[in-house]
Amino acid sequence: IEDRSVPFYQMAISGLIDYSTPPVNMQDNIEDTFLKAVETGSALQFTWFFRDSDVVKETNMNHLFGAGFRSWLTVASEYYADIAALFERTGRASIYSHEEIAPDVYRTLYTNGTNVFVNYGEKDAVFEGIRIAARDYVVYNRAPVR
């Protein structure tokens, strides 16, 4: 019986091998997929094609209906900028620990001292004086883990 997800794979390979989310734009909830990328230190992946989405409607490729790139450029640019800023803070550090610090609130600690707090909940959370807004994340640096 499992009661919550733990990013064991990402913890094992972080700092060694690059990894990514499933295609963000093919997921039911893109905001949760983005927050999961932040929580696990994952790069983002999108599935796109050049033509308008209607070309695949009612075809064998109907599952790609939302993959027309024009409709995703703004969202993808914002998400990529956020992930790039996160990667600047974490560098090539490994994930040292991951824990649920409150219901729907997680902390990922990297060996370079970077703490990433992710709040999937609908209410703001506070942990050790750090406010994590609902459906948002905070990156905080402390001394490196030895």
mmCIF file of N, CA and C in Angstrom:
data_model
loop_
_atom_site.group_PDB
_atom_site.id
_atom_site.type_symbol
_atom_site.label_atom_id
_atom_site.label_comp_id
_atom_site.label_asym_id
_atom_site.label_seq_id
_atom_site.Cartn_x
_atom_site.Cartn_y
_atom_site.Cartn_z
ATOM 1 N N ILE A 1 0.859 -1.174 0.000
ATOM 2 C CA ILE A 1 0.000 0.000 0.000
ATOM 3 C C ILE A 1 0.897 1.225 0.000
ATOM 4 N N GLU A 2 0.598 2.141 -0.882
ATOM 5 C CA GLU A 2 1.375 3.376 -0.905
ATOM 6 C C GLU A 2 0.511 4.526 -0.461
ATOM 7 N N ASP A 3 1.158 5.484 0.160
ATOM 8 C CA ASP A 3 0.359 6.585 0.628
ATOM 9 C C ASP A 3 0.800 7.925 0.090
ATOM 10 N N ARG A 4 2.003 7.960 -0.485
ATOM 11 C CA ARG A 4 2.444 9.165 -1.188
ATOM 12 C C ARG A 4 3.584 8.809 -2.125
ATOM 13 N N SER A 5 3.791 9.679 -3.083
ATOM 14 C CA SER A 5 4.832 9.464 -4.077
ATOM 15 C C SER A 5 6.173 9.977 -3.542
ATOM 16 N N VAL A 6 7.208 9.204 -3.745
ATOM 17 C CA VAL A 6 8.568 9.612 -3.380
ATOM 18 C C VAL A 6 9.419 9.512 -4.643
ATOM 19 N N PRO A 7 10.153 10.553 -4.982
ATOM 20 C CA PRO A 7 10.932 10.537 -6.231
ATOM 21 C C PRO A 7 12.258 9.776 -6.102
ATOM 22 N N PHE A 8 12.180 8.458 -5.833
ATOM 23 C CA PHE A 8 13.385 7.655 -5.648
ATOM 24 C C PHE A 8 14.296 7.692 -6.875
ATOM 25 N N TYR A 9 13.710 7.516 -8.048
ATOM 26 C CA TYR A 9 14.502 7.502 -9.274
ATOM 27 C C TYR A 9 15.251 8.819 -9.440
ATOM 28 N N GLN A 10 14.547 9.942 -9.292
ATOM 29 C CA GLN A 10 15.179 11.246 -9.440
ATOM 30 C C GLN A 10 16.257 11.455 -8.376
ATOM 31 N N MET A 11 16.013 10.969 -7.162
ATOM 32 C CA MET A 11 17.021 11.086 -6.104
ATOM 33 C C MET A 11 18.278 10.297 -6.464
ATOM 34 N N ALA A 12 18.094 9.132 -7.066
ATOM 35 C CA ALA A 12 19.232 8.276 -7.404
ATOM 36 C C ALA A 12 20.076 8.842 -8.542
ATOM 37 N N ILE A 13 19.436 9.466 -9.524
ATOM 38 C CA ILE A 13 20.190 9.911 -10.701
ATOM 39 C C ILE A 13 20.469 11.409 -10.743
ATOM 40 N N SER A 14 19.868 12.184 -9.821
ATOM 41 C CA SER A 14 20.075 13.635 -9.855
ATOM 42 C C SER A 14 21.556 13.967 -9.727
ATOM 43 N N GLY A 15 21.972 14.944 -10.495
ATOM 44 C CA GLY A 15 23.372 15.334 -10.513
ATOM 45 C C GLY A 15 24.233 14.477 -11.420
ATOM 46 N N LEU A 16 23.695 13.353 -11.883
ATOM 47 C CA LEU A 16 24.447 12.432 -12.745
ATOM 48 C C LEU A 16 23.910 12.390 -14.167
ATOM 49 N N ILE A 17 22.582 12.289 -14.287
ATOM 50 C CA ILE A 17 21.921 12.129 -15.578
ATOM 51 C C ILE A 17 20.774 13.139 -15.647
ATOM 52 N N ASP A 18 20.611 13.762 -16.803
ATOM 53 C CA ASP A 18 19.471 14.659 -16.994
ATOM 54 C C ASP A 18 18.200 13.839 -17.190
ATOM 55 N N TYR A 19 17.087 14.346 -16.703
ATOM 56 C CA TYR A 19 15.799 13.671 -16.836
ATOM 57 C C TYR A 19 14.706 14.722 -16.975
ATOM 58 N N SER A 20 13.539 14.295 -17.456
ATOM 59 C CA SER A 20 12.477 15.261 -17.706
ATOM 60 C C SER A 20 11.106 14.702 -17.332
ATOM 61 N N THR A 21 10.142 15.599 -17.387
ATOM 62 C CA THR A 21 8.743 15.230 -17.185
ATOM 63 C C THR A 21 8.225 14.523 -18.436
ATOM 64 N N PRO A 22 7.062 13.894 -18.318
ATOM 65 C CA PRO A 22 6.368 13.516 -19.556
ATOM 66 C C PRO A 22 5.973 14.813 -20.268
ATOM 67 N N PRO A 23 5.557 14.765 -21.514
ATOM 68 C CA PRO A 23 5.189 16.008 -22.205
ATOM 69 C C PRO A 23 4.137 16.801 -21.411
ATOM 70 N N VAL A 24 4.494 18.003 -21.011
ATOM 71 C CA VAL A 24 3.634 18.838 -20.172
ATOM 72 C C VAL A 24 2.278 19.045 -20.826
ATOM 73 N N ASN A 25 2.277 19.375 -22.083
ATOM 74 C CA ASN A 25 1.027 19.706 -22.763
ATOM 75 C C ASN A 25 0.150 18.491 -23.072
ATOM 76 N N MET A 26 0.609 17.310 -22.746
ATOM 77 C CA MET A 26 -0.197 16.110 -22.938
ATOM 78 C C MET A 26 -0.769 15.598 -21.613
ATOM 79 N N GLN A 27 -0.533 16.325 -20.537
ATOM 80 C CA GLN A 27 -1.000 15.916 -19.217
ATOM 81 C C GLN A 27 -2.349 16.547 -18.900
ATOM 82 N N ASP A 28 -3.095 15.915 -17.998
ATOM 83 C CA ASP A 28 -4.404 16.440 -17.608
ATOM 84 C C ASP A 28 -4.287 17.772 -16.874
ATOM 85 N N ASN A 29 -3.258 17.917 -16.049
ATOM 86 C CA ASN A 29 -3.103 19.133 -15.258
ATOM 87 C C ASN A 29 -1.685 19.657 -15.451
ATOM 88 N N ILE A 30 -1.529 20.658 -16.315
ATOM 89 C CA ILE A 30 -0.181 21.142 -16.618
ATOM 90 C C ILE A 30 0.457 21.842 -15.424
ATOM 91 N N GLU A 31 -0.340 22.474 -14.584
ATOM 92 C CA GLU A 31 0.212 23.146 -13.404
ATOM 93 C C GLU A 31 0.817 22.129 -12.441
ATOM 94 N N ASP A 32 0.116 21.014 -12.201
ATOM 95 C CA ASP A 32 0.670 19.964 -11.347
ATOM 96 C C ASP A 32 1.926 19.358 -11.951
ATOM 97 N N THR A 33 1.944 19.186 -13.272
ATOM 98 C CA THR A 33 3.122 18.635 -13.939
ATOM 99 C C THR A 33 4.311 19.575 -13.769
ATOM 100 N N PHE A 34 4.076 20.877 -13.917
ATOM 101 C CA PHE A 34 5.142 21.854 -13.707
ATOM 102 C C PHE A 34 5.628 21.814 -12.255
ATOM 103 N N LEU A 35 4.713 21.808 -11.297
ATOM 104 C CA LEU A 35 5.114 21.758 -9.884
ATOM 105 C C LEU A 35 5.883 20.474 -9.574
ATOM 106 N N LYS A 36 5.498 19.358 -10.183
ATOM 107 C CA LYS A 36 6.224 18.096 -9.982
ATOM 108 C C LYS A 36 7.642 18.207 -10.545
ATOM 109 N N ALA A 37 7.804 18.905 -11.666
ATOM 110 C CA ALA A 37 9.141 19.130 -12.230
ATOM 111 C C ALA A 37 9.987 19.935 -11.251
ATOM 112 N N VAL A 38 9.402 20.953 -10.655
ATOM 113 C CA VAL A 38 10.122 21.763 -9.672
ATOM 114 C C VAL A 38 10.494 20.904 -8.469
ATOM 115 N N GLU A 39 9.554 20.116 -7.978
ATOM 116 C CA GLU A 39 9.778 19.268 -6.803
ATOM 117 C C GLU A 39 10.879 18.243 -7.030
ATOM 118 N N THR A 40 10.954 17.687 -8.230
ATOM 119 C CA THR A 40 11.883 16.586 -8.501
ATOM 120 C C THR A 40 13.128 17.001 -9.283
ATOM 121 N N GLY A 41 13.240 18.294 -9.609
ATOM 122 C CA GLY A 41 14.404 18.759 -10.363
ATOM 123 C C GLY A 41 14.410 18.279 -11.796
ATOM 124 N N SER A 42 13.229 18.069 -12.354
ATOM 125 C CA SER A 42 13.110 17.548 -13.722
ATOM 126 C C SER A 42 13.101 18.671 -14.752
ATOM 127 N N ALA A 43 13.692 18.401 -15.902
ATOM 128 C CA ALA A 43 13.562 19.310 -17.041
ATOM 129 C C ALA A 43 12.149 19.161 -17.593
ATOM 130 N N LEU A 44 11.747 20.116 -18.409
ATOM 131 C CA LEU A 44 10.416 20.069 -19.007
ATOM 132 C C LEU A 44 10.481 19.522 -20.423
ATOM 133 N N GLN A 45 9.433 18.818 -20.804
ATOM 134 C CA GLN A 45 9.316 18.295 -22.158
ATOM 135 C C GLN A 45 7.930 18.666 -22.682
ATOM 136 N N PHE A 46 7.868 19.062 -23.934
ATOM 137 C CA PHE A 46 6.599 19.338 -24.605
ATOM 138 C C PHE A 46 6.572 18.536 -25.894
ATOM 139 N N THR A 47 5.387 18.160 -26.346
ATOM 140 C CA THR A 47 5.209 17.532 -27.646
ATOM 141 C C THR A 47 4.468 18.533 -28.514
ATOM 142 N N TRP A 48 5.086 18.914 -29.618
ATOM 143 C CA TRP A 48 4.519 19.925 -30.502
ATOM 144 C C TRP A 48 4.613 19.492 -31.951
ATOM 145 N N PHE A 49 3.810 20.137 -32.764
ATOM 146 C CA PHE A 49 3.998 20.072 -34.199
ATOM 147 C C PHE A 49 3.702 21.447 -34.770
ATOM 148 N N PHE A 50 4.147 21.672 -35.978
ATOM 149 C CA PHE A 50 4.113 22.997 -36.578
ATOM 150 C C PHE A 50 2.725 23.440 -37.021
ATOM 151 N N ARG A 51 1.931 22.559 -37.557
ATOM 152 C CA ARG A 51 0.614 22.919 -38.105
ATOM 153 C C ARG A 51 -0.384 23.211 -36.991
ATOM 154 N N ASP A 52 -1.522 23.772 -37.346
ATOM 155 C CA ASP A 52 -2.590 24.011 -36.376
ATOM 156 C C ASP A 52 -3.162 22.680 -35.896
ATOM 157 N N SER A 53 -3.674 22.682 -34.691
ATOM 158 C CA SER A 53 -4.179 21.452 -34.069
ATOM 159 C C SER A 53 -5.322 20.792 -34.830
ATOM 160 N N ASP A 54 -6.106 21.566 -35.566
ATOM 161 C CA ASP A 54 -7.264 20.966 -36.241
ATOM 162 C C ASP A 54 -6.881 19.906 -37.271
ATOM 163 N N VAL A 55 -5.630 19.906 -37.736
ATOM 164 C CA VAL A 55 -5.250 18.922 -38.761
ATOM 165 C C VAL A 55 -5.296 17.490 -38.237
ATOM 166 N N VAL A 56 -5.248 17.306 -36.924
ATOM 167 C CA VAL A 56 -5.284 15.948 -36.375
ATOM 168 C C VAL A 56 -6.649 15.581 -35.805
ATOM 169 N N LYS A 57 -7.550 16.542 -35.749
ATOM 170 C CA LYS A 57 -8.880 16.280 -35.199
ATOM 171 C C LYS A 57 -9.581 15.189 -36.011
ATOM 172 N N GLU A 58 -10.145 14.216 -35.281
ATOM 173 C CA GLU A 58 -10.870 13.092 -35.876
ATOM 174 C C GLU A 58 -9.994 12.256 -36.821
ATOM 175 N N THR A 59 -8.712 12.124 -36.460
ATOM 176 C CA THR A 59 -7.795 11.251 -37.185
ATOM 177 C C THR A 59 -7.196 10.266 -36.188
ATOM 178 N N ASN A 60 -6.307 9.394 -36.661
ATOM 179 C CA ASN A 60 -5.608 8.475 -35.749
ATOM 180 C C ASN A 60 -4.648 9.215 -34.819
ATOM 181 N N MET A 61 -4.379 10.453 -35.121
ATOM 182 C CA MET A 61 -3.482 11.270 -34.289
ATOM 183 C C MET A 61 -4.255 12.241 -33.397
ATOM 184 N N ASN A 62 -5.510 11.958 -33.160
ATOM 185 C CA ASN A 62 -6.371 12.830 -32.358
ATOM 186 C C ASN A 62 -5.789 13.111 -30.963
ATOM 187 N N HIS A 63 -5.024 12.154 -30.419
ATOM 188 C CA HIS A 63 -4.429 12.343 -29.089
ATOM 189 C C HIS A 63 -3.442 13.516 -29.071
ATOM 190 N N LEU A 64 -3.019 13.987 -30.241
ATOM 191 C CA LEU A 64 -2.103 15.132 -30.335
ATOM 192 C C LEU A 64 -2.848 16.451 -30.550
ATOM 193 N N PHE A 65 -4.152 16.449 -30.338
ATOM 194 C CA PHE A 65 -4.948 17.630 -30.649
ATOM 195 C C PHE A 65 -4.399 18.899 -29.980
ATOM 196 N N GLY A 66 -3.884 18.815 -28.787
ATOM 197 C CA GLY A 66 -3.377 20.001 -28.096
ATOM 198 C C GLY A 66 -1.914 20.294 -28.343
ATOM 199 N N ALA A 67 -1.322 19.738 -29.384
ATOM 200 C CA ALA A 67 0.114 19.859 -29.583
ATOM 201 C C ALA A 67 0.527 20.897 -30.615
ATOM 202 N N GLY A 68 -0.400 21.677 -31.113
ATOM 203 C CA GLY A 68 -0.023 22.764 -32.015
ATOM 204 C C GLY A 68 0.828 23.771 -31.253
ATOM 205 N N PHE A 69 2.047 24.024 -31.699
ATOM 206 C CA PHE A 69 3.014 24.771 -30.891
ATOM 207 C C PHE A 69 2.609 26.212 -30.614
ATOM 208 N N ARG A 70 1.886 26.845 -31.506
ATOM 209 C CA ARG A 70 1.558 28.268 -31.330
ATOM 210 C C ARG A 70 0.804 28.532 -30.031
ATOM 211 N N SER A 71 -0.081 27.632 -29.666
ATOM 212 C CA SER A 71 -0.891 27.845 -28.456
ATOM 213 C C SER A 71 -0.095 27.622 -27.167
ATOM 214 N N TRP A 72 1.121 27.078 -27.267
ATOM 215 C CA TRP A 72 1.911 26.759 -26.077
ATOM 216 C C TRP A 72 3.124 27.659 -25.874
ATOM 217 N N LEU A 73 3.444 28.502 -26.817
ATOM 218 C CA LEU A 73 4.689 29.265 -26.731
ATOM 219 C C LEU A 73 4.799 30.121 -25.472
ATOM 220 N N THR A 74 3.759 30.839 -25.116
ATOM 221 C CA THR A 74 3.813 31.711 -23.939
ATOM 222 C C THR A 74 3.977 30.897 -22.661
ATOM 223 N N VAL A 75 3.138 29.883 -22.495
ATOM 224 C CA VAL A 75 3.212 29.037 -21.293
ATOM 225 C C VAL A 75 4.574 28.359 -21.206
ATOM 226 N N ALA A 76 5.024 27.770 -22.303
ATOM 227 C CA ALA A 76 6.307 27.065 -22.309
ATOM 228 C C ALA A 76 7.452 28.017 -21.995
ATOM 229 N N SER A 77 7.433 29.208 -22.537
ATOM 230 C CA SER A 77 8.497 30.188 -22.268
ATOM 231 C C SER A 77 8.563 30.535 -20.785
ATOM 232 N N GLU A 78 7.397 30.747 -20.178
ATOM 233 C CA GLU A 78 7.362 31.069 -18.744
ATOM 234 C C GLU A 78 7.852 29.895 -17.906
ATOM 235 N N TYR A 79 7.369 28.701 -18.211
ATOM 236 C CA TYR A 79 7.789 27.517 -17.459
ATOM 237 C C TYR A 79 9.282 27.243 -17.632
ATOM 238 N N TYR A 80 9.787 27.353 -18.853
ATOM 239 C CA TYR A 80 11.209 27.114 -19.088
ATOM 240 C C TYR A 80 12.062 28.142 -18.344
ATOM 241 N N ALA A 81 11.637 29.401 -18.305
ATOM 242 C CA ALA A 81 12.385 30.435 -17.579
ATOM 243 C C ALA A 81 12.440 30.097 -16.093
ATOM 244 N N ASP A 82 11.325 29.648 -15.530
ATOM 245 C CA ASP A 82 11.297 29.271 -14.112
ATOM 246 C C ASP A 82 12.210 28.083 -13.832
ATOM 247 N N ILE A 83 12.152 27.072 -14.685
ATOM 248 C CA ILE A 83 12.993 25.882 -14.485
ATOM 249 C C ILE A 83 14.471 26.235 -14.665
ATOM 250 N N ALA A 84 14.789 27.092 -15.627
ATOM 251 C CA ALA A 84 16.185 27.511 -15.830
ATOM 252 C C ALA A 84 16.703 28.231 -14.588
ATOM 253 N N ALA A 85 15.885 29.093 -13.993
ATOM 254 C CA ALA A 85 16.288 29.800 -12.765
ATOM 255 C C ALA A 85 16.494 28.805 -11.620
ATOM 256 N N LEU A 86 15.636 27.801 -11.534
ATOM 257 C CA LEU A 86 15.792 26.757 -10.510
ATOM 258 C C LEU A 86 17.093 25.993 -10.730
ATOM 259 N N PHE A 87 17.377 25.609 -11.978
ATOM 260 C CA PHE A 87 18.604 24.868 -12.279
ATOM 261 C C PHE A 87 19.856 25.700 -11.981
ATOM 262 N N GLU A 88 19.774 27.018 -12.134
ATOM 263 C CA GLU A 88 20.908 27.870 -11.757
ATOM 264 C C GLU A 88 21.187 27.757 -10.270
ATOM 265 N N ARG A 89 20.144 27.649 -9.473
ATOM 266 C CA ARG A 89 20.303 27.550 -8.022
ATOM 267 C C ARG A 89 20.775 26.159 -7.584
ATOM 268 N N THR A 90 20.271 25.119 -8.244
ATOM 269 C CA THR A 90 20.646 23.765 -7.837
ATOM 270 C C THR A 90 21.928 23.298 -8.511
ATOM 271 N N GLY A 91 22.273 23.887 -9.647
ATOM 272 C CA GLY A 91 23.486 23.481 -10.360
ATOM 273 C C GLY A 91 23.427 22.004 -10.701
ATOM 274 N N ARG A 92 24.527 21.344 -10.584
ATOM 275 C CA ARG A 92 24.578 19.901 -10.829
ATOM 276 C C ARG A 92 24.540 19.132 -9.509
ATOM 277 N N ALA A 93 24.012 19.775 -8.470
ATOM 278 C CA ALA A 93 23.931 19.125 -7.162
ATOM 279 C C ALA A 93 22.944 17.960 -7.207
ATOM 280 N N SER A 94 23.145 17.016 -6.320
ATOM 281 C CA SER A 94 22.259 15.867 -6.198
ATOM 282 C C SER A 94 21.171 16.158 -5.177
ATOM 283 N N ILE A 95 20.050 15.463 -5.319
ATOM 284 C CA ILE A 95 19.013 15.547 -4.297
ATOM 285 C C ILE A 95 19.495 14.770 -3.091
ATOM 286 N N TYR A 96 19.527 15.432 -1.954
ATOM 287 C CA TYR A 96 19.997 14.826 -0.704
ATOM 288 C C TYR A 96 18.836 14.206 0.077
ATOM 289 N N SER A 97 17.700 14.916 0.095
ATOM 290 C CA SER A 97 16.535 14.375 0.793
ATOM 291 C C SER A 97 15.252 14.963 0.215
ATOM 292 N N HIS A 98 14.177 14.266 0.493
ATOM 293 C CA HIS A 98 12.847 14.687 0.041
ATOM 294 C C HIS A 98 11.880 14.303 1.140
ATOM 295 N N GLU A 99 11.012 15.240 1.532
ATOM 296 C CA GLU A 99 10.056 14.925 2.585
ATOM 297 C C GLU A 99 8.772 15.720 2.424
ATOM 298 N N GLU A 100 7.700 15.131 2.923
ATOM 299 C CA GLU A 100 6.430 15.850 3.002
ATOM 300 C C GLU A 100 6.444 16.566 4.340
ATOM 301 N N ILE A 101 6.429 17.895 4.320
ATOM 302 C CA ILE A 101 6.538 18.672 5.557
ATOM 303 C C ILE A 101 5.174 19.086 6.106
ATOM 304 N N ALA A 102 4.147 18.957 5.299
ATOM 305 C CA ALA A 102 2.754 19.214 5.678
ATOM 306 C C ALA A 102 1.910 18.573 4.586
ATOM 307 N N PRO A 103 0.611 18.406 4.817
ATOM 308 C CA PRO A 103 -0.216 17.835 3.745
ATOM 309 C C PRO A 103 -0.098 18.663 2.461
ATOM 310 N N ASP A 104 0.271 18.013 1.379
ATOM 311 C CA ASP A 104 0.417 18.629 0.050
ATOM 312 C C ASP A 104 1.592 19.603 -0.061
ATOM 313 N N VAL A 105 2.502 19.594 0.901
ATOM 314 C CA VAL A 105 3.671 20.494 0.869
ATOM 315 C C VAL A 105 4.927 19.633 1.013
ATOM 316 N N TYR A 106 5.864 19.805 0.063
ATOM 317 C CA TYR A 106 7.065 18.971 0.018
ATOM 318 C C TYR A 106 8.312 19.831 0.018
ATOM 319 N N ARG A 107 9.372 19.263 0.590
ATOM 320 C CA ARG A 107 10.678 19.923 0.544
ATOM 321 C C ARG A 107 11.677 18.965 -0.072
ATOM 322 N N THR A 108 12.414 19.474 -1.064
ATOM 323 C CA THR A 108 13.513 18.738 -1.679
ATOM 324 C C THR A 108 14.787 19.489 -1.319
ATOM 325 N N LEU A 109 15.732 18.798 -0.713
ATOM 326 C CA LEU A 109 17.004 19.399 -0.301
ATOM 327 C C LEU A 109 18.111 18.866 -1.201
ATOM 328 N N TYR A 110 18.912 19.781 -1.751
ATOM 329 C CA TYR A 110 20.031 19.425 -2.618
ATOM 330 C C TYR A 110 21.337 19.505 -1.840
ATOM 331 N N THR A 111 22.352 18.795 -2.312
ATOM 332 C CA THR A 111 23.635 18.762 -1.619
ATOM 333 C C THR A 111 24.339 20.114 -1.582
ATOM 334 N N ASN A 112 23.964 21.043 -2.437
ATOM 335 C CA ASN A 112 24.578 22.379 -2.386
ATOM 336 C C ASN A 112 23.840 23.319 -1.431
ATOM 337 N N GLY A 113 22.869 22.777 -0.678
ATOM 338 C CA GLY A 113 22.147 23.571 0.307
ATOM 339 C C GLY A 113 20.860 24.193 -0.193
ATOM 340 N N THR A 114 20.525 24.002 -1.440
ATOM 341 C CA THR A 114 19.286 24.553 -1.975
ATOM 342 C C THR A 114 18.097 23.733 -1.478
ATOM 343 N N ASN A 115 17.106 24.428 -0.923
ATOM 344 C CA ASN A 115 15.841 23.826 -0.506
ATOM 345 C C ASN A 115 14.772 24.260 -1.497
ATOM 346 N N VAL A 116 13.999 23.329 -1.995
ATOM 347 C CA VAL A 116 12.893 23.647 -2.886
ATOM 348 C C VAL A 116 11.617 23.187 -2.182
ATOM 349 N N PHE A 117 10.750 24.141 -1.887
ATOM 350 C CA PHE A 117 9.478 23.871 -1.242
ATOM 351 C C PHE A 117 8.379 23.980 -2.292
ATOM 352 N N VAL A 118 7.515 22.972 -2.378
ATOM 353 C CA VAL A 118 6.415 22.978 -3.339
ATOM 354 C C VAL A 118 5.118 22.753 -2.577
ATOM 355 N N ASN A 119 4.150 23.633 -2.837
ATOM 356 C CA ASN A 119 2.845 23.536 -2.189
ATOM 357 C C ASN A 119 1.790 23.226 -3.245
ATOM 358 N N TYR A 120 1.282 21.985 -3.238
ATOM 359 C CA TYR A 120 0.221 21.580 -4.152
ATOM 360 C C TYR A 120 -1.160 21.941 -3.611
ATOM 361 N N GLY A 121 -1.219 22.358 -2.362
ATOM 362 C CA GLY A 121 -2.491 22.623 -1.698
ATOM 363 C C GLY A 121 -3.156 23.914 -2.139
ATOM 364 N N GLU A 122 -4.345 24.108 -1.636
ATOM 365 C CA GLU A 122 -5.139 25.296 -1.956
ATOM 366 C C GLU A 122 -4.972 26.403 -0.922
ATOM 367 N N LYS A 123 -4.186 26.149 0.126
ATOM 368 C CA LYS A 123 -3.941 27.156 1.158
ATOM 369 C C LYS A 123 -2.443 27.382 1.300
ATOM 370 N N ASP A 124 -2.051 28.614 1.635
ATOM 371 C CA ASP A 124 -0.645 28.917 1.885
ATOM 372 C C ASP A 124 -0.140 28.076 3.052
ATOM 373 N N ALA A 125 1.160 27.809 3.059
ATOM 374 C CA ALA A 125 1.777 27.047 4.140
ATOM 375 C C ALA A 125 2.999 27.817 4.636
ATOM 376 N N VAL A 126 3.373 27.576 5.899
ATOM 377 C CA VAL A 126 4.573 28.182 6.475
ATOM 378 C C VAL A 126 5.396 27.066 7.088
ATOM 379 N N PHE A 127 6.695 27.053 6.763
ATOM 380 C CA PHE A 127 7.613 26.065 7.322
ATOM 381 C C PHE A 127 8.873 26.789 7.745
ATOM 382 N N GLU A 128 9.189 26.704 9.026
ATOM 383 C CA GLU A 128 10.377 27.361 9.590
ATOM 384 C C GLU A 128 10.481 28.818 9.128
ATOM 385 N N GLY A 129 9.352 29.517 9.161
ATOM 386 C CA GLY A 129 9.327 30.935 8.802
ATOM 387 C C GLY A 129 9.278 31.227 7.313
ATOM 388 N N ILE A 130 9.276 30.199 6.489
ATOM 389 C CA ILE A 130 9.234 30.378 5.029
ATOM 390 C C ILE A 130 7.797 30.174 4.565
ATOM 391 N N ARG A 131 7.236 31.193 3.913
ATOM 392 C CA ARG A 131 5.861 31.115 3.409
ATOM 393 C C ARG A 131 5.873 30.540 1.999
ATOM 394 N N ILE A 132 5.082 29.490 1.813
ATOM 395 C CA ILE A 132 4.944 28.867 0.497
ATOM 396 C C ILE A 132 3.494 29.064 0.072
ATOM 397 N N ALA A 133 3.278 29.909 -0.920
ATOM 398 C CA ALA A 133 1.925 30.206 -1.381
ATOM 399 C C ALA A 133 1.264 28.958 -1.947
ATOM 400 N N ALA A 134 -0.055 28.940 -1.901
ATOM 401 C CA ALA A 134 -0.824 27.829 -2.468
ATOM 402 C C ALA A 134 -0.514 27.690 -3.945
ATOM 403 N N ARG A 135 -0.361 26.422 -4.391
ATOM 404 C CA ARG A 135 -0.118 26.110 -5.798
ATOM 405 C C ARG A 135 1.116 26.837 -6.337
ATOM 406 N N ASP A 136 2.176 26.870 -5.505
ATOM 407 C CA ASP A 136 3.381 27.605 -5.868
ATOM 408 C C ASP A 136 4.593 26.925 -5.233
ATOM 409 N N TYR A 137 5.756 27.524 -5.416
ATOM 410 C CA TYR A 137 6.984 26.980 -4.858
ATOM 411 C C TYR A 137 7.898 28.113 -4.406
ATOM 412 N N VAL A 138 8.853 27.752 -3.541
ATOM 413 C CA VAL A 138 9.860 28.690 -3.041
ATOM 414 C C VAL A 138 11.201 27.978 -3.082
ATOM 415 N N VAL A 139 12.233 28.696 -3.522
ATOM 416 C CA VAL A 139 13.595 28.157 -3.514
ATOM 417 C C VAL A 139 14.371 28.959 -2.472
ATOM 418 N N TYR A 140 15.031 28.248 -1.569
ATOM 419 C CA TYR A 140 15.705 28.880 -0.441
ATOM 420 C C TYR A 140 17.075 28.223 -0.278
ATOM 421 N N ASN A 141 18.116 29.017 -0.053
ATOM 422 C CA ASN A 141 19.454 28.431 0.110
ATOM 423 C C ASN A 141 19.919 28.485 1.550
ATOM 424 N N ARG A 142 20.543 27.406 1.974
ATOM 425 C CA ARG A 142 21.205 27.294 3.257
ATOM 426 C C ARG A 142 22.611 26.781 3.005
ATOM 427 N N ALA A 143 23.305 26.461 4.061
ATOM 428 C CA ALA A 143 24.664 25.912 3.911
ATOM 429 C C ALA A 143 24.609 24.553 3.202
ATOM 430 N N PRO A 144 25.642 24.242 2.416
ATOM 431 C CA PRO A 144 25.663 22.927 1.727
ATOM 432 C C PRO A 144 25.594 21.762 2.689
ATOM 433 N N VAL A 145 25.035 20.674 2.248
ATOM 434 C CA VAL A 145 24.938 19.442 3.027
ATOM 435 C C VAL A 145 26.252 18.690 2.847
ATOM 436 N N ARG A 146 26.808 18.215 3.904
ATOM 437 C CA ARG A 146 28.086 17.476 3.851
ATOM 438 C C ARG A 146 27.871 16.007 4.030
#
